[in-house]
Backbone as ProteinMPNN parsed JSONL, in Angstrom:
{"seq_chain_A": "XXXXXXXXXXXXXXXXXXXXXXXXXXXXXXXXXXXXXXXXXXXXXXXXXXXXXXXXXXXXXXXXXXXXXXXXXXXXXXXXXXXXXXXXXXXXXXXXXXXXXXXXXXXXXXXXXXXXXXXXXXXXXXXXXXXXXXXXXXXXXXXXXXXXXXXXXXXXXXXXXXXXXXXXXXXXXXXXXXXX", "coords_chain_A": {"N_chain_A": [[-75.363, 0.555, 14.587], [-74.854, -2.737, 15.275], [-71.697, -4.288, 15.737], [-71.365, -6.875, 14.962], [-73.928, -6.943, 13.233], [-73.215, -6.304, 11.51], [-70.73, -7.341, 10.781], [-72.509, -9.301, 9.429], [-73.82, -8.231, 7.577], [-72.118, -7.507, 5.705], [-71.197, -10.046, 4.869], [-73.173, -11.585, 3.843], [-73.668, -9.616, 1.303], [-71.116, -10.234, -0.028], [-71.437, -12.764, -0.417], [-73.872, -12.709, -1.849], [-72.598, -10.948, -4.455], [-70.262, -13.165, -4.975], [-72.648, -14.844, -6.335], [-73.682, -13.611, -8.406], [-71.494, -12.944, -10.073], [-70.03, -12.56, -13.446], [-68.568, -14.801, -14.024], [-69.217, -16.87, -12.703], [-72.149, -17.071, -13.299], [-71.857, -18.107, -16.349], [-70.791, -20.483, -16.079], [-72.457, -22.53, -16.215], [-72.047, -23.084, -19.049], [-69.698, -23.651, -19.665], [-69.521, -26.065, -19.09], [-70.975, -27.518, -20.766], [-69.698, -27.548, -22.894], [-67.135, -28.405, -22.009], [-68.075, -31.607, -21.649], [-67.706, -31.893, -24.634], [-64.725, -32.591, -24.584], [-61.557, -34.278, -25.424], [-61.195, -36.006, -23.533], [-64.091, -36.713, -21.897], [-66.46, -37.264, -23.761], [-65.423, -39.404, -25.888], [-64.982, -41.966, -24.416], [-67.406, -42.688, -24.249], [-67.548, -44.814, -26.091], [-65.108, -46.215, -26.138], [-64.102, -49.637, -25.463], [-64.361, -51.537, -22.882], [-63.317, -53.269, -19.569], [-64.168, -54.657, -16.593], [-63.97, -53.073, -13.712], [-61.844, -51.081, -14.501], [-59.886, -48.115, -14.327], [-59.887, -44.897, -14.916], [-58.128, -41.976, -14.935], [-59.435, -38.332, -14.492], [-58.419, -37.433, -16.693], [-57.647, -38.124, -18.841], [-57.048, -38.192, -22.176], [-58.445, -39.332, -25.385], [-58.024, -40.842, -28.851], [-60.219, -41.473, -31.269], [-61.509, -43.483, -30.417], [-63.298, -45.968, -30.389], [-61.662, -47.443, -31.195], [-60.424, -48.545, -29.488], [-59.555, -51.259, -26.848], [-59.47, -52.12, -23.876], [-58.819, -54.063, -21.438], [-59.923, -55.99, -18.148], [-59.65, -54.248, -15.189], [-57.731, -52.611, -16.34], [-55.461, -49.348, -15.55], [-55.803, -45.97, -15.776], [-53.199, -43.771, -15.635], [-53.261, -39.926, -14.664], [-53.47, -37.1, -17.467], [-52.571, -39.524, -19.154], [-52.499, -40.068, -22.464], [-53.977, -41.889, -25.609], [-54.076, -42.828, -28.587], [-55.698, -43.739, -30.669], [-55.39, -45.045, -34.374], [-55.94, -43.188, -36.898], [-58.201, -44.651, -39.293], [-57.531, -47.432, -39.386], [-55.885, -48.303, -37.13], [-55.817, -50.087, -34.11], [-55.502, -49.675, -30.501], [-55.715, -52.122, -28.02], [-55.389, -53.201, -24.643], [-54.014, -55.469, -22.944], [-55.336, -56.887, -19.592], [-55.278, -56.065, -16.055], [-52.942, -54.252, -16.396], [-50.952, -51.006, -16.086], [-50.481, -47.677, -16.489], [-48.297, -44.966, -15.676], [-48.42, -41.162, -15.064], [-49.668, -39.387, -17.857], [-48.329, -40.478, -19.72], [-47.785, -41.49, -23.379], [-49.596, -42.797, -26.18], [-49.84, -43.967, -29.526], [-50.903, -44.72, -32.166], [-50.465, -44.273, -34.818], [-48.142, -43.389, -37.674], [-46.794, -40.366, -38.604], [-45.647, -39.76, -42.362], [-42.491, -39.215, -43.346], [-40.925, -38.037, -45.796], [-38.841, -36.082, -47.719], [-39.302, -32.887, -48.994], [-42.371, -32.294, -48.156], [-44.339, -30.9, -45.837], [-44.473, -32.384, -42.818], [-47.042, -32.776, -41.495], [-48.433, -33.066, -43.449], [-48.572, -35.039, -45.174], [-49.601, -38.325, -45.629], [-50.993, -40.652, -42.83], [-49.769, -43.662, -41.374], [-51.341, -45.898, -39.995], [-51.007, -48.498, -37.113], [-51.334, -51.336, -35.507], [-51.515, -51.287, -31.586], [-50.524, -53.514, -29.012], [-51.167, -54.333, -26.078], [-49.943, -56.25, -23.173], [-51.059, -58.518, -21.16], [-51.033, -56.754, -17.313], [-48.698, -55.403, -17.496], [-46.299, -52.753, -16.593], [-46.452, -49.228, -17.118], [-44.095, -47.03, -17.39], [-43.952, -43.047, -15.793], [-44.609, -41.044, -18.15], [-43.812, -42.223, -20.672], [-43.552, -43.251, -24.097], [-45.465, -44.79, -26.427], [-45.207, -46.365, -29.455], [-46.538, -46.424, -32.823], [-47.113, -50.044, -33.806], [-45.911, -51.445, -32.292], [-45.467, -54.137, -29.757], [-46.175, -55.19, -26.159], [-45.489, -57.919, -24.033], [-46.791, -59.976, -21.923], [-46.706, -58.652, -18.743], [-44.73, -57.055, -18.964], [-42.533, -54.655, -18.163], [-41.769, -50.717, -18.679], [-39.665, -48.427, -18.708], [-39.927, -45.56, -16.598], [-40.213, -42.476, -18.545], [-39.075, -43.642, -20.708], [-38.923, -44.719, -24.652], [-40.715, -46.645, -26.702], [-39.837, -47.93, -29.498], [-40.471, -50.662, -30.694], [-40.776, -54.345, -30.512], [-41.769, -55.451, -26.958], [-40.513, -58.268, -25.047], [-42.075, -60.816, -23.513], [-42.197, -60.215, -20.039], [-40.346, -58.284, -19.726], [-38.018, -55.97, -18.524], [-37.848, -52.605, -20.023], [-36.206, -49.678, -20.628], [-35.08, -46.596, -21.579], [-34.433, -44.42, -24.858], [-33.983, -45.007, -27.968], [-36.263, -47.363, -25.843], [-34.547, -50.318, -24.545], [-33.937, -53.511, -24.0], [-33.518, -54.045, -20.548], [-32.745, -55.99, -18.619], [-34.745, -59.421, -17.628], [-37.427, -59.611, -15.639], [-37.644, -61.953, -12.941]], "CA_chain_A": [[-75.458, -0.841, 14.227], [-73.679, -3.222, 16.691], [-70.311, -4.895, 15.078], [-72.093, -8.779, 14.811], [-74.862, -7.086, 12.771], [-72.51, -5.2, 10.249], [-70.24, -8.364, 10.012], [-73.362, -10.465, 8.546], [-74.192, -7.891, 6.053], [-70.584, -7.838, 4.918], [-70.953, -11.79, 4.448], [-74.417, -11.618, 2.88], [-72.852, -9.125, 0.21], [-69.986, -11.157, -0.767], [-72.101, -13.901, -1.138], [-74.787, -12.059, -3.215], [-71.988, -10.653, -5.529], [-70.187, -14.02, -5.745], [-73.433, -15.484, -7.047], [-74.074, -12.852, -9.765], [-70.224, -12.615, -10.614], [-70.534, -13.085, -14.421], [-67.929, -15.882, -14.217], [-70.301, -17.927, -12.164], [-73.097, -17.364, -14.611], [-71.255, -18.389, -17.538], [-70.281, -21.53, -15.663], [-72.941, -24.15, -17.119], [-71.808, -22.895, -20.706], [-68.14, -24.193, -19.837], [-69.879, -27.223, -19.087], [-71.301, -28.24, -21.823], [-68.13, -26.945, -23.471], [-67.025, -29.719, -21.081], [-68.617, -32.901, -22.692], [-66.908, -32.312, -26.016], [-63.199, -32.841, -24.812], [-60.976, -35.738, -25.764], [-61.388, -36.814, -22.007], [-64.835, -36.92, -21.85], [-66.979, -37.541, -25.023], [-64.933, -40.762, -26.708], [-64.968, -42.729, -23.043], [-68.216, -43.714, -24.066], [-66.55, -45.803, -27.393], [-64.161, -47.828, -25.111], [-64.164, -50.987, -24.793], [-63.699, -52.007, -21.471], [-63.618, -54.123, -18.651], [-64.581, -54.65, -15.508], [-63.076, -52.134, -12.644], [-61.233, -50.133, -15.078], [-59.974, -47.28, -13.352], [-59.247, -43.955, -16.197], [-57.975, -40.678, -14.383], [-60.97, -37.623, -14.937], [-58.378, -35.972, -18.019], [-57.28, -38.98, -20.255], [-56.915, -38.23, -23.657], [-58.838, -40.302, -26.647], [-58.632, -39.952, -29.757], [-60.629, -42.241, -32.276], [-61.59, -44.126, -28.821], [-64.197, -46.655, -30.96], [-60.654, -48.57, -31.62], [-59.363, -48.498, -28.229], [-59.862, -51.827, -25.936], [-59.095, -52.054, -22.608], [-59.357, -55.136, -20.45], [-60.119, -55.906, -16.955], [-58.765, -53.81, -14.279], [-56.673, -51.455, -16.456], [-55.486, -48.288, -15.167], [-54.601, -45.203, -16.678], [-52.877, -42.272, -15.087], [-53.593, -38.414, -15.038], [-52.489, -36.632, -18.413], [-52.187, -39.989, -20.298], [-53.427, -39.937, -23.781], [-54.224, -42.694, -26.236], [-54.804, -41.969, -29.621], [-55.721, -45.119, -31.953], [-54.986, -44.117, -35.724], [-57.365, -42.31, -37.978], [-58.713, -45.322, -39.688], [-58.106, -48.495, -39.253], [-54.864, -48.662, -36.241], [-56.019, -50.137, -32.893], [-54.71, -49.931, -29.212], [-55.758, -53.214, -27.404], [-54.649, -53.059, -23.695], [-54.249, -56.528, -21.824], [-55.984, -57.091, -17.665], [-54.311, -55.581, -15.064], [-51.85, -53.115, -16.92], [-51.197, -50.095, -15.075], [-49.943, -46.485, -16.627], [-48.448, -44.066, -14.678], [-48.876, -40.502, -14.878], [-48.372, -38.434, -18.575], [-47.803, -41.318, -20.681], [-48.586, -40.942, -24.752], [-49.315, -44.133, -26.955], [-50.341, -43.82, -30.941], [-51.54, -46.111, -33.141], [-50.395, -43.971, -36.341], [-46.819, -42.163, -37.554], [-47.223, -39.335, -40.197], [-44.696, -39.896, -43.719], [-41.71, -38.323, -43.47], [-40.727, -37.836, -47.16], [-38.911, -35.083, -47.702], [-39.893, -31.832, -49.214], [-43.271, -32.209, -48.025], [-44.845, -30.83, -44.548], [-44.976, -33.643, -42.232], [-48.769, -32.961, -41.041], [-49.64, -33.11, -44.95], [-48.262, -36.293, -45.416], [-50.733, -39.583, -44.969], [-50.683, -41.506, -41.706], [-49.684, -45.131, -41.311], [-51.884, -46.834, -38.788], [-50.305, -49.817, -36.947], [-52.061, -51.242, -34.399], [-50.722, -51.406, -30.656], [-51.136, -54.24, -28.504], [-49.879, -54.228, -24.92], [-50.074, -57.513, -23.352], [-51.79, -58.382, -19.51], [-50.412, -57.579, -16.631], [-47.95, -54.864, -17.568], [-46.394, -51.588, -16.357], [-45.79, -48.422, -17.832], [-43.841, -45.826, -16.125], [-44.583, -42.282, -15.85], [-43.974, -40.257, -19.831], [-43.589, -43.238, -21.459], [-43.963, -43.005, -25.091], [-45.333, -46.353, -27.099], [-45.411, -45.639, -30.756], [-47.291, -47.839, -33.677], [-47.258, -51.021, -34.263], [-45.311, -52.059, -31.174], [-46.426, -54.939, -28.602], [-45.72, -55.605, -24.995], [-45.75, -59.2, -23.95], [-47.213, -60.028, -20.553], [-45.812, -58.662, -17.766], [-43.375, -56.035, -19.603], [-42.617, -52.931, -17.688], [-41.674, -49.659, -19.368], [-39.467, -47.349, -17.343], [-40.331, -43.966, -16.535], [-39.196, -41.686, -19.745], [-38.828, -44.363, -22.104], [-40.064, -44.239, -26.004], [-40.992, -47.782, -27.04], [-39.976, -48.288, -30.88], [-40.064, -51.856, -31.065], [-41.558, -55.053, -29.447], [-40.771, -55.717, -26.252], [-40.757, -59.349, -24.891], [-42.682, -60.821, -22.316], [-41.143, -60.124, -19.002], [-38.721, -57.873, -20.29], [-38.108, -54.588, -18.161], [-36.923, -51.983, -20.828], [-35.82, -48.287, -20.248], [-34.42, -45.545, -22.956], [-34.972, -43.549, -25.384], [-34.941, -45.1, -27.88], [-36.243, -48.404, -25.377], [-33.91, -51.458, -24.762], [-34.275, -54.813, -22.688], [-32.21, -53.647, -19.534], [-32.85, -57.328, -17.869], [-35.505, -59.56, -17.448], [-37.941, -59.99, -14.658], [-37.481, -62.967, -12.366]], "C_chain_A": [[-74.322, -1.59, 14.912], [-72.936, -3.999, 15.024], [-70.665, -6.234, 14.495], [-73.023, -8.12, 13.516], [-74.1, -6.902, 11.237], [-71.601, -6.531, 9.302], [-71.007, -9.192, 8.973], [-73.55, -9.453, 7.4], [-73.269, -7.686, 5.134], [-70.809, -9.224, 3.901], [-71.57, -11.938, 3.598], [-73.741, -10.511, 1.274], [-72.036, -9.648, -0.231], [-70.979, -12.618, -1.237], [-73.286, -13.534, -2.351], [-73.764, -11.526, -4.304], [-70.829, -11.973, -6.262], [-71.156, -15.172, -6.881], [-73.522, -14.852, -8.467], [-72.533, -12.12, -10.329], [-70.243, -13.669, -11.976], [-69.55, -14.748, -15.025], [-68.809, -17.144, -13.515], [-71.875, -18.108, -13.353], [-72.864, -17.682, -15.781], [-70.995, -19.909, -17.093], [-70.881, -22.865, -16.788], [-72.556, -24.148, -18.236], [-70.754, -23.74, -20.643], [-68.82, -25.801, -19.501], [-70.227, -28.335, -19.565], [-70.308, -28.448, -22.846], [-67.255, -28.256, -23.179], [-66.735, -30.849, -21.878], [-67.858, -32.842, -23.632], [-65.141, -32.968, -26.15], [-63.151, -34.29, -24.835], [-61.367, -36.301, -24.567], [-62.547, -37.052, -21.666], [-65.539, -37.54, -22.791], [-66.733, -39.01, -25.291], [-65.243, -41.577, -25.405], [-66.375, -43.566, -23.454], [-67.9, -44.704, -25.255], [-66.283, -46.422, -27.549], [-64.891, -48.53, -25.18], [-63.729, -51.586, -24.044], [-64.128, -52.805, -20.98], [-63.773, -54.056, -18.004], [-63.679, -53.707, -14.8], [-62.303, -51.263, -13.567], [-60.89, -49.029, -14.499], [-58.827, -46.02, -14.21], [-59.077, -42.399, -14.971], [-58.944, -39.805, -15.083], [-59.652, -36.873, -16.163], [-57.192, -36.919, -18.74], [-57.708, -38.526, -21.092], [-57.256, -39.594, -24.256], [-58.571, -39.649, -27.447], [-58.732, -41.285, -30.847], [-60.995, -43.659, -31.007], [-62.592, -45.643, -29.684], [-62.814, -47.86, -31.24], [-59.795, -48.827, -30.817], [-59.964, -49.515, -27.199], [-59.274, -52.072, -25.069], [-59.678, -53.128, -21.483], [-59.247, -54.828, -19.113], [-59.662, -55.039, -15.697], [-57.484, -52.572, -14.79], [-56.967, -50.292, -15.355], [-55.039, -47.27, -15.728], [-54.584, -44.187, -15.795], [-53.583, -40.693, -15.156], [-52.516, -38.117, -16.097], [-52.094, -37.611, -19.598], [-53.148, -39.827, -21.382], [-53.211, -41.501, -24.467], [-55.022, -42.513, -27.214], [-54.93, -43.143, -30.645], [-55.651, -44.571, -33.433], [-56.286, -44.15, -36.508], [-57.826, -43.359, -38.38], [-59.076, -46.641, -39.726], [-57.079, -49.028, -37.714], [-56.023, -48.85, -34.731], [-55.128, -50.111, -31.87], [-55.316, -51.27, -28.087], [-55.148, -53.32, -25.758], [-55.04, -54.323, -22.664], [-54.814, -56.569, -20.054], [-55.432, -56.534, -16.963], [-52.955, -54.753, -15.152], [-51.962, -52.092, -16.486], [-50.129, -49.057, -16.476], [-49.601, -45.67, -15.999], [-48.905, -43.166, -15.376], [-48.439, -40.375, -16.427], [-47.824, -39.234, -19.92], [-48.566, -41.347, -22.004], [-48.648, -42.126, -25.672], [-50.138, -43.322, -28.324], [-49.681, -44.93, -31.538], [-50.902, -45.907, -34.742], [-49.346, -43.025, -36.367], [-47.527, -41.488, -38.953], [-45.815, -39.868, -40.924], [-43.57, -38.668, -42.851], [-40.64, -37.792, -44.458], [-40.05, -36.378, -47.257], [-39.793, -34.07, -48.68], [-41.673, -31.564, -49.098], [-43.697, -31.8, -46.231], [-44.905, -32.239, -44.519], [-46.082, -33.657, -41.87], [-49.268, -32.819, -42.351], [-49.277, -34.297, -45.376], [-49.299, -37.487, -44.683], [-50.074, -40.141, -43.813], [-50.744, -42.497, -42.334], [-50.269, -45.47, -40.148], [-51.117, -48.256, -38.666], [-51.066, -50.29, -36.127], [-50.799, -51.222, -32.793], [-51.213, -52.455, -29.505], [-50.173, -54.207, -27.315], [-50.88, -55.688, -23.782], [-50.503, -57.372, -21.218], [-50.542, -58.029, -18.742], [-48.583, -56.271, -16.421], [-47.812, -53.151, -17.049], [-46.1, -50.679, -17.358], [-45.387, -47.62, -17.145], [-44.368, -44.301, -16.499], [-44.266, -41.516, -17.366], [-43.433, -41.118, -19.877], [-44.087, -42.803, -22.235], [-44.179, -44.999, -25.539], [-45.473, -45.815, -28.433], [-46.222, -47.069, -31.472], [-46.379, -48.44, -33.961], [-46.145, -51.92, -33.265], [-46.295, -53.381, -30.647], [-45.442, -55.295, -27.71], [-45.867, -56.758, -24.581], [-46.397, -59.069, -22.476], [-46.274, -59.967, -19.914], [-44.572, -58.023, -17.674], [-43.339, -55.144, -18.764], [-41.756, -52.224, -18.774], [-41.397, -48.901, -18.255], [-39.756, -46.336, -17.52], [-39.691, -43.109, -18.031], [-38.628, -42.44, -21.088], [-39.408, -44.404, -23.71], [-39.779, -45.805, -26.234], [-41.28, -47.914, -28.22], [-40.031, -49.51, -31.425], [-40.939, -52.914, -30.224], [-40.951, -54.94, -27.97], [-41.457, -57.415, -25.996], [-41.76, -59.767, -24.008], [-41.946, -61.207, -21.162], [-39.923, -59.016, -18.623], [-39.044, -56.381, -19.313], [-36.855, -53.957, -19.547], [-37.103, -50.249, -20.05], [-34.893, -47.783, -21.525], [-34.941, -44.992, -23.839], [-33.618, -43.979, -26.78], [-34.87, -46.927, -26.237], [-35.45, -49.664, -25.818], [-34.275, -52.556, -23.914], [-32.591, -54.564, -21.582], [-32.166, -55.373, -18.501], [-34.436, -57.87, -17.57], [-36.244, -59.959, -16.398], [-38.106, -61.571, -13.776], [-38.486, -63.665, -11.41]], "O_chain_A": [[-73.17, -1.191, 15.077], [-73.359, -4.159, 13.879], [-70.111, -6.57, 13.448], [-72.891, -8.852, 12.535], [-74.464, -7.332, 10.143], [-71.587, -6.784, 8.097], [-70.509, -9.681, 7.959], [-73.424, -9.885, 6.254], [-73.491, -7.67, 3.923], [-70.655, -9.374, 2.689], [-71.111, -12.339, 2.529], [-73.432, -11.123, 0.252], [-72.206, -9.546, -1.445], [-71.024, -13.221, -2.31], [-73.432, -14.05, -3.459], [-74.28, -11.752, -5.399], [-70.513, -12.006, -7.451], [-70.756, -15.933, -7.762], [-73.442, -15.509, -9.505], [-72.46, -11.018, -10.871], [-70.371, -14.893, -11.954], [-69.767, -15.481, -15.99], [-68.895, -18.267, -14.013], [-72.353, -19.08, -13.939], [-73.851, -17.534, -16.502], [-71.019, -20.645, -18.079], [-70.36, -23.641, -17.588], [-72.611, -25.257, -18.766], [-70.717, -24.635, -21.488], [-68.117, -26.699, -19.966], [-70.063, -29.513, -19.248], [-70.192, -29.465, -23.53], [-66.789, -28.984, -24.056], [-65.733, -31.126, -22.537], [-67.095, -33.807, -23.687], [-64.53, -33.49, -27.083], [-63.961, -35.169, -24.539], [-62.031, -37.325, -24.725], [-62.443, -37.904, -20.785], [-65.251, -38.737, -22.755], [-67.603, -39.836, -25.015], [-66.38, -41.978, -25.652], [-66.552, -44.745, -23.149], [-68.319, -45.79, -24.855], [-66.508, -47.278, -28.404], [-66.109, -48.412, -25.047], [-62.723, -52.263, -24.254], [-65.144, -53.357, -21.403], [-63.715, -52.834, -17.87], [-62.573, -53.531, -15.311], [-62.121, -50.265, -12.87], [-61.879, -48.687, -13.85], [-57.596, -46.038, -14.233], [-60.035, -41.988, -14.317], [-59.393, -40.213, -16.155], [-59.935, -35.734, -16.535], [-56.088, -36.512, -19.102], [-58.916, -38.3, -21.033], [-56.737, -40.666, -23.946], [-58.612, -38.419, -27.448], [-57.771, -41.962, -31.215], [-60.456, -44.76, -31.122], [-62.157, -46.632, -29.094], [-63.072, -49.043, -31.462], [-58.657, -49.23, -31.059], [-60.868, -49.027, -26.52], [-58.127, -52.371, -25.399], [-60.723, -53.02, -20.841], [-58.703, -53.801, -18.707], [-58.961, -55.855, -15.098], [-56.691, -51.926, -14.104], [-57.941, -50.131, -14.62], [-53.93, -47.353, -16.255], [-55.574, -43.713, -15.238], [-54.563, -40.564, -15.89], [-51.333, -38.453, -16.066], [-51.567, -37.231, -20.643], [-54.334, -39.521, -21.261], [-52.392, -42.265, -23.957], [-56.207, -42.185, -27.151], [-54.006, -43.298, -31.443], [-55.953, -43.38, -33.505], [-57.251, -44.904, -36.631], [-58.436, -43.569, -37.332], [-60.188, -47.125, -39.941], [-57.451, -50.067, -37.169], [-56.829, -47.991, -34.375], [-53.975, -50.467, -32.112], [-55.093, -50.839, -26.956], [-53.974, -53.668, -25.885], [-55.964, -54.325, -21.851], [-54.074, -55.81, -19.428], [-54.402, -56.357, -17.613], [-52.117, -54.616, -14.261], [-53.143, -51.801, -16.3], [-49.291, -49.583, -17.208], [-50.561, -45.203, -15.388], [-49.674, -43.484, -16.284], [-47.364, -40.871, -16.765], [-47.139, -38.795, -20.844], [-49.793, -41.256, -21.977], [-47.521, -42.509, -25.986], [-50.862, -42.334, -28.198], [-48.665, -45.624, -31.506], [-50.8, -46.772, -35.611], [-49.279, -42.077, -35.585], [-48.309, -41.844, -39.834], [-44.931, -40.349, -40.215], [-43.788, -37.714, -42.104], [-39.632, -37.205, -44.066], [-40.753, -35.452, -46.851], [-40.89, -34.444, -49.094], [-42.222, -30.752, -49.843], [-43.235, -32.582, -45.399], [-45.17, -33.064, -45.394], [-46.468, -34.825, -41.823], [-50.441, -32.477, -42.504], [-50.018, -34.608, -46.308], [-49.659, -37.51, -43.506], [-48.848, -40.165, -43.702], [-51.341, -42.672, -43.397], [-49.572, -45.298, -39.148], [-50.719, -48.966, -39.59], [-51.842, -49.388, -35.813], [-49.574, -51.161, -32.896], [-52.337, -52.239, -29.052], [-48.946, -54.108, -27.334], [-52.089, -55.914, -23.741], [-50.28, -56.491, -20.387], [-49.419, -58.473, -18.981], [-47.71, -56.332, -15.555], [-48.771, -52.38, -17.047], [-45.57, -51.064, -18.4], [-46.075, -47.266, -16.189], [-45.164, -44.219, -17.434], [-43.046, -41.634, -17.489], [-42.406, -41.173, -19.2], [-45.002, -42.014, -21.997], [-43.524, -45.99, -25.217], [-45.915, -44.668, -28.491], [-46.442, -48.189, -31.01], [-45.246, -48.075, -34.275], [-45.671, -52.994, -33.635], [-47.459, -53.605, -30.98], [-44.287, -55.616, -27.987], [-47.067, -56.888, -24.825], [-46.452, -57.95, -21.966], [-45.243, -60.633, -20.01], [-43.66, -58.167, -16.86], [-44.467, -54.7, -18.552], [-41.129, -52.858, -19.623], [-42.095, -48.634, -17.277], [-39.911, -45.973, -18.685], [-38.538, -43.371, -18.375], [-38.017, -42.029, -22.074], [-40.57, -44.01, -23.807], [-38.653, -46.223, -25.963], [-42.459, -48.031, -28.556], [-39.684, -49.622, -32.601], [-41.72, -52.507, -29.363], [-39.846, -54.437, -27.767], [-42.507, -57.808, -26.505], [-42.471, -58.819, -23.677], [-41.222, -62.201, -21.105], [-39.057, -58.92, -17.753], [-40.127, -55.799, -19.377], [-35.763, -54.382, -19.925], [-37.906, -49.85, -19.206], [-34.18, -48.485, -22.243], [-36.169, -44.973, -23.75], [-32.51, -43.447, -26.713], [-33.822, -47.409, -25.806], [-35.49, -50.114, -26.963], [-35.069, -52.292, -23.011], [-31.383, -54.758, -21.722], [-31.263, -55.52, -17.677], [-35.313, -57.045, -17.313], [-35.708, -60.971, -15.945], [-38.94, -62.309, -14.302], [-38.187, -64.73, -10.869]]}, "name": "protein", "num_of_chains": 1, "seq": "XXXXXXXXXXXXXXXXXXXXXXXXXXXXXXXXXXXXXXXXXXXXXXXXXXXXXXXXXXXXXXXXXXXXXXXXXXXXXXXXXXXXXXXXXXXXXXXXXXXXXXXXXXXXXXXXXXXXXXXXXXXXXXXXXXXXXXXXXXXXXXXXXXXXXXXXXXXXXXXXXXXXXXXXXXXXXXXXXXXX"}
C-alpha cells in the first residue's frame, strides 16, 4: 500500500473515532444543559434597548427586574442580580461595563448569632444613570445611584450615591474629582 494511500486511512480513522468519541455524543445534552444558565435563560426578561450589546456569559439573576436602556454594554463575566422580590437594577443609554463587574439589588441581615444566608434580604433598587462608565471588577451594591456620566474606576465597591459627573475610585468608593 503506497504511503498517500495509508496516510488517508489514518485521517479517515481519526475522524471516524472523533465522531463516535462519547464526548461528542453527549454534546447536544450539554446543550440543553446550556439554556438553563444565568447567562442564557433570564436574557429573555430584560428590558432593553435598542443596540444593546451583553457579552455571551453575563450573569442574571431575577432578570424580569433588570432594565437596560439604549446602547448599554456589558462586559464578559459581569453579573447583575436584581433582588429576590421587589429590588430593581435600571441602567441609563449608553453606559458601558467593563469586564467582571458585580451589581446587586439586595444585602442579606447581618444580625448576629444568626447565619448570614438565613437571614432575610433587603432589596434596594439600583439605578445607574445615562451615559456612564464602569471599570473592570467594580462592585455596585443596593440601593446606590450613579448620576449621568459617573465613572467607576477599575476595582472600586460603590456603597453610596455617586453624583453626576463624579469619577470615583476605592474600596470603599470616593469622589476622586469631577469630570470637566
Amino acid at each position: 500500500m503506497a504511503a498517500a494511500q495509508k496516510s488517508l486511512l489514518v485521517r479517515i480513522g481519526r475522524g471516524l473515532a472523533s465522531i463516535l468519541d462519547p464526548g461528542v455524543l453527549i454534546h447536544p445534552f450539554r446543550l440543553m444543559h446550556y439554556y438553563g444558565y444565568s447567562h442564557v435563560k433570564p436574557r429573555r426578561l430584560i428590558t432593553m434597548g435598542k443596540g444593546v450589546r451583553l457579552a455571551p456569559n453575563v450573569s442574571f439573576a431575577n432578570a424580569e427586574r433588570i432594565a437596560l436602556g439604549d446602547r448599554v454594554q456589558i462586559g464578559a463575566r459581569c453579573s447583575l442580580w436584581a433582588g429576590k422580590s421587589t429590588g430593581w437594577i435600571k441602567v441609563g443609554a449608553g453606559t458601558t461595563f467593563g469586564p467582571d463587574c458585580f451589581v446587586t439589588a439586595a444585602d442579606y441581615g447581618l444580625a448576629a448569632g444568626t447565619p448570614v444566608t438565613d437571614q432575610p434580604m433587603t432589596d434596594r433598587n439600583i439605578v445607574i444613570g445615562a451615559g456612564c462608565w464602569i471599570g473592570a471588577r467594580a462592585i455596585l451594591t443596593a440601593g446606590i445611584t450613579l448620576g449621568d456620566g459617573a465613572v467607576v474606576g477599575a476595582g472600586s465597591v460603590v456603597t453610596r450615591d455617586v453624583p453626576a459627573g463624579a469619577i470615583v475610585a476605592g474600596v470603599p468608593a470616593k469622589v476622586i474629582r469631577m469630570r470637566t
